[in-house]
XYZ file of C-alpha atoms in Angstrom:
624
model
C 170.442 78.919 63.189
C 171.573 75.203 62.168
C 175.424 74.717 62.630
C 175.128 73.391 58.652
C 173.544 77.050 58.002
C 176.227 79.145 59.857
C 179.202 76.970 58.035
C 177.546 77.791 54.612
C 177.743 81.802 55.209
C 181.420 81.825 56.513
C 184.825 81.631 55.168
C 187.161 79.107 55.483
C 189.180 81.583 58.079
C 186.100 82.594 60.077
C 185.347 78.240 60.059
C 189.229 77.512 61.287
C 189.007 77.684 65.490
C 185.501 75.585 65.347
C 187.140 72.887 62.385
C 190.959 72.977 64.226
C 188.614 71.842 67.650
C 186.565 69.639 66.753
C 189.236 67.798 64.434
C 191.422 67.126 67.794
C 188.028 66.159 69.516
C 187.649 63.552 66.991
C 190.696 62.109 66.013
C 191.235 61.654 70.471
C 188.126 59.789 70.335
C 187.941 57.745 67.205
C 189.975 55.094 69.039
C 187.292 54.460 71.522
C 183.968 55.108 69.525
C 183.176 53.002 66.085
C 180.382 55.781 65.548
C 182.781 58.802 65.819
C 185.831 56.328 63.736
C 183.387 55.540 60.749
C 182.319 59.936 60.206
C 186.005 60.643 60.174
C 186.663 57.313 57.706
C 183.800 59.034 55.661
C 186.027 62.654 55.081
C 189.071 60.320 55.051
C 190.524 61.901 58.420
C 190.212 65.544 56.144
C 187.806 67.787 58.426
C 189.694 70.507 57.272
C 188.120 69.606 53.261
C 184.710 68.223 54.792
C 181.306 70.038 53.712
C 179.166 71.490 55.784
C 176.627 68.528 55.985
C 179.899 66.371 56.509
C 180.793 68.704 59.156
C 177.451 68.693 61.066
C 177.252 64.622 61.122
C 180.896 64.859 63.088
C 179.671 67.124 65.435
C 177.054 65.492 66.253
C 178.480 62.141 67.097
C 181.372 63.974 69.046
C 178.697 66.133 70.570
C 179.084 63.760 74.192
C 183.297 64.837 73.948
C 182.380 68.158 72.671
C 180.188 69.147 76.056
C 183.050 68.030 78.523
C 186.249 69.299 77.038
C 184.101 73.303 77.177
C 182.779 72.743 80.504
C 186.106 71.574 81.224
C 187.622 75.294 79.924
C 184.651 76.915 81.265
C 186.253 75.844 84.567
C 188.990 78.115 84.521
C 187.545 80.984 83.417
C 186.261 83.650 85.799
C 182.288 84.503 86.219
C 182.477 87.604 83.650
C 182.910 84.702 81.407
C 179.752 82.911 82.904
C 177.992 86.166 82.647
C 178.696 86.542 78.794
C 177.641 83.309 78.201
C 174.207 83.475 79.773
C 173.823 86.320 77.747
C 174.449 84.674 74.360
C 172.736 81.475 75.361
C 169.271 83.556 75.529
C 166.745 83.501 72.930
C 167.453 85.841 70.094
C 170.800 86.368 70.823
C 172.299 84.048 69.277
C 173.140 86.101 66.351
C 173.820 89.364 67.181
C 176.663 92.077 66.758
C 179.692 92.351 68.684
C 178.906 95.986 69.498
C 175.326 95.141 70.822
C 176.262 92.026 72.844
C 178.968 94.512 74.663
C 176.068 96.732 74.905
C 174.091 94.352 76.640
C 176.780 92.817 78.730
C 177.207 96.384 80.300
C 173.536 96.446 81.088
C 173.527 93.049 82.713
C 176.679 93.742 84.834
C 174.626 97.338 85.905
C 171.897 95.759 87.098
C 173.861 92.408 88.772
C 175.787 95.214 90.801
C 172.508 96.804 91.990
C 171.046 93.489 93.091
C 174.025 93.167 94.677
C 174.302 96.063 96.345
C 170.686 95.587 97.982
C 171.398 92.159 98.956
C 174.701 93.339 100.584
C 172.702 95.963 102.554
C 169.635 92.948 103.591
C 172.238 90.839 105.066
C 174.495 93.523 106.829
C 170.333 95.077 108.604
C 169.389 91.227 108.920
C 169.928 90.699 113.083
C 167.152 88.020 113.617
C 167.904 84.033 112.837
C 164.438 83.507 111.887
C 165.080 81.849 108.765
C 163.329 83.847 106.666
C 164.656 85.154 103.130
C 167.453 87.529 104.355
C 169.239 85.230 106.993
C 168.828 82.294 104.251
C 170.748 84.886 101.742
C 172.685 85.166 104.338
C 173.652 81.787 105.281
C 174.967 81.486 101.401
C 176.841 84.731 101.350
C 178.822 82.886 104.885
C 179.308 79.505 102.529
C 180.391 80.987 99.784
C 183.298 82.717 101.728
C 184.096 79.797 103.156
C 184.806 78.566 99.641
C 186.639 80.819 98.533
C 188.408 81.385 101.852
C 189.320 77.567 101.726
C 192.008 78.102 98.737
C 193.449 81.313 100.549
C 194.091 79.529 103.378
C 196.770 76.926 101.897
C 197.889 80.538 99.581
C 196.285 79.516 96.425
C 193.739 81.853 94.240
C 190.719 82.352 95.430
C 188.640 80.077 93.103
C 185.501 77.641 93.228
C 185.761 74.247 92.269
C 183.614 72.168 90.550
C 182.755 70.391 93.808
C 182.185 73.451 95.915
C 180.315 74.613 93.172
C 178.099 71.238 93.120
C 177.431 71.725 96.651
C 176.851 75.715 96.711
C 174.019 74.634 93.925
C 172.245 71.988 96.217
C 172.422 74.420 99.422
C 170.754 77.753 97.004
C 168.287 74.846 96.181
C 167.727 74.101 99.667
C 167.318 77.957 100.227
C 165.176 78.944 98.021
C 167.484 81.307 96.614
C 167.299 82.436 92.881
C 169.870 81.802 90.179
C 170.293 85.888 89.743
C 170.578 86.289 93.514
C 173.508 83.156 93.630
C 175.121 85.144 90.820
C 174.546 88.520 92.948
C 176.071 86.989 96.095
C 179.159 86.019 93.913
C 179.525 89.563 92.668
C 179.252 90.969 96.426
C 182.378 88.480 97.297
C 184.582 88.572 93.766
C 183.385 91.450 91.799
C 182.878 90.704 88.239
C 184.646 92.414 85.582
C 183.377 94.753 83.373
C 184.224 97.113 80.287
C 184.471 96.739 76.254
C 188.105 95.058 76.919
C 186.590 92.416 78.644
C 184.038 91.312 76.564
C 186.295 90.908 74.063
C 188.940 88.936 75.479
C 185.537 86.862 76.626
C 184.445 86.442 72.721
C 187.962 85.538 71.865
C 188.644 82.725 74.245
C 185.010 81.189 73.279
C 186.225 81.205 69.356
C 189.453 79.711 70.603
C 187.262 77.315 72.278
C 184.985 76.711 69.160
C 181.689 77.947 70.920
C 181.278 80.608 68.790
C 181.585 82.024 65.385
C 182.409 85.843 64.057
C 181.840 87.331 61.069
C 184.368 89.822 60.414
C 182.501 91.054 57.481
C 179.570 91.912 59.249
C 180.967 91.997 62.752
C 178.699 89.579 63.955
C 178.487 86.313 66.780
C 176.887 83.277 65.124
C 176.142 80.329 67.973
C 175.062 77.740 66.464
C 171.291 76.090 68.109
C 173.446 72.736 68.826
C 175.818 74.309 70.742
C 173.325 76.624 72.593
C 171.725 73.388 73.782
C 174.878 72.400 75.223
C 175.954 75.195 77.019
C 172.160 75.796 78.311
C 173.047 71.822 79.417
C 176.140 72.832 81.116
C 174.680 75.724 82.917
C 171.970 73.559 84.225
C 169.421 75.546 82.618
C 166.505 73.282 81.664
C 164.296 75.150 79.333
C 164.714 78.641 77.078
C 163.095 81.591 78.539
C 160.567 81.455 75.536
C 159.344 77.814 76.691
C 159.223 79.054 80.305
C 157.408 82.050 79.012
C 154.711 79.557 77.707
C 153.947 77.731 80.983
C 153.698 81.329 82.961
C 151.083 82.184 80.725
C 148.743 79.527 81.597
C 149.350 79.682 85.532
C 146.826 81.310 87.316
C 147.803 84.474 89.672
C 147.911 83.016 93.166
C 150.236 80.087 91.277
C 152.594 82.872 90.405
C 152.262 84.427 93.737
C 153.270 81.270 95.397
C 156.567 81.260 93.047
C 157.445 84.519 94.370
C 156.623 84.192 97.817
C 158.756 80.647 97.984
C 162.192 82.837 96.836
C 160.862 85.937 99.291
C 159.606 88.222 96.338
C 156.966 90.797 96.846
C 153.639 89.920 95.332
C 151.617 92.926 96.904
C 149.832 95.446 94.884
C 152.207 93.049 91.613
C 150.406 93.113 88.293
C 150.135 89.859 86.875
C 153.084 90.570 83.964
C 155.225 91.956 86.534
C 154.907 88.364 88.054
C 155.871 86.731 85.165
C 158.927 88.763 84.168
C 160.326 88.771 87.719
C 160.082 85.113 87.676
C 161.363 85.333 84.367
C 164.436 86.895 84.830
C 165.440 85.644 88.541
C 166.535 82.227 86.823
C 164.185 80.056 89.171
C 164.611 76.713 87.985
C 161.750 75.273 86.021
C 161.857 71.909 87.734
C 161.759 72.998 91.486
C 158.670 75.466 90.402
C 156.737 72.100 88.717
C 157.434 70.012 91.834
C 157.193 72.384 94.735
C 156.725 75.908 94.004
C 153.416 76.550 92.526
C 151.289 75.192 94.835
C 149.762 75.513 98.087
C 151.701 74.047 101.286
C 148.487 71.932 102.097
C 148.213 70.731 98.741
C 148.565 66.904 98.123
C 150.964 64.978 96.097
C 147.558 63.871 93.899
C 146.246 67.192 93.429
C 149.878 68.484 92.126
C 149.639 65.644 89.804
C 146.277 66.064 88.412
C 147.792 70.087 88.171
C 150.552 68.639 85.497
C 148.163 66.688 83.892
C 145.917 69.764 83.149
C 149.496 72.056 82.077
C 150.378 69.394 79.655
C 146.764 69.909 78.085
C 146.602 73.265 78.145
C 150.025 73.726 76.551
C 148.759 71.484 73.878
C 151.856 68.975 74.798
C 151.062 65.951 72.147
C 152.465 63.199 73.875
C 151.367 58.933 74.331
C 151.933 58.952 78.027
C 152.127 61.339 80.349
C 153.559 59.812 82.793
C 152.474 58.797 86.054
C 154.608 60.241 88.879
C 155.181 63.917 89.184
C 158.180 63.592 88.065
C 157.200 61.751 85.182
C 154.863 64.657 84.435
C 157.663 67.151 84.589
C 159.985 65.325 82.070
C 156.763 65.054 79.655
C 156.890 68.856 79.901
C 160.240 69.340 79.717
C 161.116 67.417 76.818
C 158.621 68.120 74.669
C 158.944 71.771 75.368
C 162.699 71.704 74.812
C 162.234 69.632 71.197
C 158.767 71.910 69.774
C 160.969 74.403 67.716
C 161.402 72.044 64.319
C 157.804 70.914 64.787
C 156.117 74.206 65.175
C 158.358 75.321 61.965
C 156.660 72.265 60.226
C 153.035 72.947 61.614
C 152.942 76.221 59.528
C 154.653 77.341 56.651
C 156.815 80.217 56.175
C 153.968 81.712 53.937
C 151.352 81.363 56.844
C 154.138 82.274 59.483
C 154.601 85.414 57.069
C 150.533 86.213 57.004
C 150.378 85.579 60.683
C 153.115 88.136 61.270
C 151.917 90.655 58.949
C 148.175 90.443 60.394
C 149.758 90.653 64.106
C 151.286 93.395 63.147
C 148.640 95.297 61.329
C 145.993 94.667 64.017
C 147.867 94.588 67.581
C 148.495 97.752 69.568
C 149.651 96.733 72.974
C 151.151 98.536 76.108
C 155.146 98.224 77.483
C 155.998 98.552 80.610
C 155.788 102.183 81.013
C 152.499 102.459 79.971
C 153.367 103.655 76.313
C 151.840 102.041 72.905
C 154.074 99.404 71.390
C 153.540 97.028 68.017
C 154.634 93.748 67.989
C 158.169 94.744 66.099
C 158.577 96.854 69.725
C 157.425 93.826 71.431
C 159.177 90.957 69.781
C 162.397 93.666 70.181
C 162.122 94.221 73.937
C 161.425 90.676 74.976
C 164.236 89.068 72.567
C 166.778 91.923 73.154
C 167.227 92.623 69.263
C 168.780 95.916 68.310
C 167.000 98.345 68.007
C 168.271 99.594 64.443
C 167.545 95.413 63.312
C 164.579 95.108 60.795
C 162.232 92.996 62.472
C 160.737 90.226 59.679
C 159.996 86.004 59.350
C 163.359 85.043 57.813
C 165.307 87.073 60.466
C 162.677 85.409 63.248
C 163.664 81.470 61.689
C 167.688 82.119 61.834
C 166.710 83.190 65.598
C 164.593 80.028 65.777
C 161.608 81.515 66.980
C 158.743 79.848 65.941
C 155.186 81.373 65.270
C 154.197 79.962 68.668
C 157.019 82.145 70.413
C 155.688 85.025 68.901
C 151.776 84.691 69.920
C 152.841 83.993 73.778
C 154.784 87.338 73.947
C 151.066 88.613 73.824
C 149.685 87.859 77.027
C 146.335 86.465 77.652
C 144.240 89.554 77.277
C 145.922 90.913 74.582
C 145.406 87.520 72.305
C 142.035 87.529 73.395
C 141.760 90.967 71.418
C 143.474 89.785 68.839
C 141.309 86.656 68.216
C 138.152 88.786 68.176
C 139.945 91.492 66.085
C 140.716 88.493 63.384
C 137.476 87.532 64.146
C 137.740 83.602 64.806
C 136.488 81.328 67.192
C 135.805 82.092 71.048
C 135.644 78.523 71.519
C 139.308 76.959 73.168
C 142.729 78.131 73.292
C 142.765 81.500 71.418
C 146.805 81.060 70.340
C 146.105 77.795 68.555
C 142.793 78.525 67.522
C 144.862 81.770 65.612
C 148.032 79.279 64.052
C 144.955 76.945 62.660
C 143.298 79.957 61.019
C 147.098 80.604 59.213
C 147.664 77.153 58.996
C 144.423 76.492 56.839
C 144.445 79.776 54.958
C 147.933 78.505 53.102
C 146.244 74.991 52.855
C 143.839 76.897 51.039
C 146.140 78.579 48.790
C 148.413 75.181 48.364
C 144.893 73.886 46.420
C 144.429 76.335 44.130
C 147.672 76.788 43.475
C 146.782 76.313 39.489
C 144.461 79.555 40.199
C 147.206 81.205 41.848
C 149.404 80.610 38.784
C 146.946 81.725 36.207
C 146.326 84.868 38.163
C 142.687 83.472 38.338
C 141.148 86.157 40.645
C 137.490 84.760 40.080
C 138.412 81.306 41.041
C 140.061 82.438 43.927
C 137.544 84.826 45.429
C 134.889 82.006 45.175
C 136.622 79.471 47.350
C 137.302 82.291 50.085
C 140.935 83.684 48.910
C 140.865 87.599 49.463
C 143.791 88.796 47.479
C 144.790 91.351 45.134
C 145.584 91.573 41.566
C 149.131 93.276 42.571
C 149.815 90.571 45.615
C 149.076 87.417 42.959
C 153.189 87.234 41.553
C 154.475 87.530 45.219
C 151.938 85.163 46.665
C 152.851 82.597 43.996
C 156.479 82.293 44.760
C 155.626 82.298 48.198
C 153.284 79.509 47.922
C 155.850 77.611 45.828
C 158.596 77.914 48.577
C 156.155 76.430 50.606
C 155.582 73.100 48.340
C 158.714 72.753 47.902
C 159.611 72.959 51.566
C 156.808 70.109 51.914
C 159.170 68.144 49.297
C 161.916 68.353 52.457
C 163.635 70.557 49.828
C 166.141 73.032 51.381
C 164.774 76.185 50.430
C 167.927 78.703 51.428
C 166.628 81.931 52.332
C 169.732 83.208 54.091
C 171.753 82.062 50.505
C 169.116 83.567 48.071
C 169.148 87.158 50.506
C 173.032 87.226 50.588
C 172.594 86.879 46.910
C 170.337 89.497 45.566
C 170.971 92.935 44.893
C 168.371 95.488 44.344
C 168.688 94.752 40.476
C 169.207 91.119 39.924
C 166.605 89.157 42.775
C 166.210 85.453 42.262
C 163.116 84.047 43.457
C 164.370 80.908 45.096
C 167.375 78.717 45.962
C 166.928 75.028 46.552
C 170.131 73.549 48.363
C 171.487 70.359 46.979
C 174.801 70.065 48.528
C 177.081 72.115 50.435
C 178.295 73.384 46.926
C 175.491 73.028 44.493
C 172.560 74.425 44.215
C 169.081 75.224 41.743
C 167.788 78.557 40.842
C 163.897 78.756 41.147
C 161.997 81.078 39.111
C 158.251 81.287 39.623
C 156.124 82.692 37.078
C 152.695 83.530 36.548
C 150.875 84.365 33.339
C 146.972 85.547 32.966
C 146.522 84.243 29.417
C 147.813 81.405 27.450
C 151.343 79.891 27.520
C 154.290 81.496 29.428
C 156.480 82.662 26.349
C 158.999 85.031 27.481
C 162.138 83.586 26.879
C 164.565 86.071 26.218
C 163.445 88.140 29.120
C 163.803 84.986 31.644
C 167.247 84.158 30.172
C 168.729 87.077 30.980
C 167.514 87.300 34.686
C 168.652 83.887 35.169
C 172.061 84.269 33.505
C 172.553 87.000 35.634
C 171.798 84.725 38.621
C 173.821 81.748 37.776
C 176.789 84.473 37.311
C 176.074 86.210 40.498
C 176.055 82.486 42.980
C 179.347 81.113 41.119
C 181.154 84.331 42.351
C 179.519 83.280 45.669
C 181.506 80.010 45.031
C 178.344 78.161 44.345
C 177.757 75.738 41.618
C 174.242 75.823 39.878
C 173.502 72.394 39.162
C 169.706 73.322 37.483
C 167.861 76.542 36.486
C 163.948 75.487 37.546
C 161.141 77.359 36.157
C 157.612 76.863 37.324
C 155.024 78.148 35.339
C 151.010 77.594 34.382
C 152.292 76.312 31.111
C 155.137 76.911 28.560
C 154.825 77.997 24.560
C 156.528 75.280 22.334
C 159.346 78.119 21.316
C 159.842 78.433 24.793
C 160.570 75.169 25.888
C 162.486 74.699 22.375
C 164.604 77.822 23.800
C 165.157 75.885 26.828
C 166.495 72.794 25.515
C 168.886 74.389 23.266
C 170.507 76.977 25.510
C 173.893 75.778 25.722
C 174.848 78.307 28.664
C 172.752 77.159 31.459
C 170.710 73.926 32.201
C 167.016 74.751 32.408
C 164.810 72.494 33.598
C 160.678 73.547 32.834
C 157.445 72.584 35.226
C 153.944 73.553 35.122
C 152.183 74.513 38.073
C 149.471 71.662 38.122
C 152.799 69.150 37.640
C 154.355 70.787 40.676
C 151.179 69.860 42.516
C 150.623 66.575 41.171
C 154.440 65.754 42.577
C 153.601 67.177 45.853
C 150.375 65.199 46.005
C 151.945 62.161 45.255
C 154.505 63.004 47.904
C 151.747 63.203 50.707
C 149.901 59.752 49.540
C 153.158 57.671 49.547
C 153.944 56.766 53.641
C 157.689 57.005 53.173
C 157.946 58.979 49.764
C 161.062 58.663 48.010
C 161.897 62.087 46.392
C 165.440 63.891 45.143
C 166.044 66.977 44.142
C 167.845 65.786 41.149
C 164.310 64.474 39.938
C 164.285 68.209 39.159
C 167.823 68.143 37.305
C 166.799 66.307 34.038
C 166.146 69.201 31.837
C 163.578 70.041 29.180
C 159.803 69.860 30.301
C 159.518 68.029 33.107
C 156.963 64.879 33.393
C 155.340 65.489 36.060
C 153.647 62.283 36.158
C 156.631 60.237 35.556
C 158.132 61.816 38.681
C 155.091 61.366 40.936
C 155.125 57.712 40.103
C 158.746 57.525 41.096
C 157.729 58.631 44.419
């Protein structure tokens, strides 16, 4: 979840530690940085009174100083903090209940302890100096002990300094020791603390640092996507696990075996899925994989460069220049995947994502690691470490920054081909991209026939190949309306809508036009004639307005979208003194969208929807 979204759902007390930390950073850096000084001046140097979007801009301006300050604070923390941060920054853990984080920490500690005991046994039983994997582990263990003993010799608390850490990291790289083994060896020398109290203390320290937010009402920890990115940089993590999984999915079995062999991992009688799982959880640096580990030793530099060129094509990375050297091509892959999320959410609408998710949930039956049948929701829970009782739906996935591409890459290559065939899609090309394209195109077709959808015209919809039941028409119209508004670059706030809705009062759409100002949207279908139910609609929207205002939001406008309106409805809306109401026909909204898409640099604002009365779509379209 983005920082701005998190700030919008928390109260002032829950935001206070972050804002105080940001305030100190900005004030100390403003004298040396003109950009930060300008950002501070915009809020009159009063960050506590700034809006969420203004705080987000300040955070961007001071991100380098933020990273440096957090890094220095983390250096003073013990290994339990590093273990917890590794958990919190994993895919799917940016929003999680405290009790669930405690369970994940206990599970991670147990896995680490088992590995540490195994490595200790291997080191103790290794009597040869053959530079095999056990011998290399022994070398690293000895060097680590020296780093600790250097402090003890001068009567200081045993600790690994930043300089010593950089040397140990370089040593691990050349000895081909994976990240999980490094942490386990440190655990041998200096056992990591465990227990509920350890987690609680670490979470409080992170909150005081301005790294995490804690929602006391829901007992949830929230970490903005922007902060996760900075923590990954501090950890030296070059790629999120979900993006590394994409690379591993397109590598061949021999290439996966080469990576495992480089780190002394078992490859005989190991299935493809086990190989991928082992690599994912070993913490092997992706740059090392792409530069040396996946190739045969005899492969020339040109052959390695050609393999990366093919990998760029297989990952469907759209780039003007793939680079000439091996390093340049690795940079293209890493940068493209690290910035992929926003593009992937834009490539398929929220409606298309929901349809894809529902279709896979209906047609997919996988097999888990124990050989038992597994649904898509179960697979997502397992891979993204989500709580068992947590409902899996598209809105939650979007909040966790899990894209449609991420979902498809959770299915292995054989499973995705079976799904493609089940959906009766073309067997040519990449099956994952065929599935994405199919649902993106289906959504485009609904937008093209938006007026027929508004008029509940089943005959027209079926004549253009849109199979939909009459019972689904209202929901589908609401979803497509949201998609159109999103394509107009408006902020459709699903989190706020869900927090405001009750079982009795359920608004269709909420558009955020600032931190405190919103537009309430209602999408109404009508089969015959003009939409004329003003008294019913009026009672609904006034109840929604009251709920929004009780949550501290100012309702700037109510926007009602329907196929057409009766004259009585229009007159009643214009004369209503309790709420400001704008009316827009479905045809008019489609006209505005077409004008928006036709312009190279469209000039559209949500304020154009707040004029009141029946909006003149043709004038709005011309102003774009």
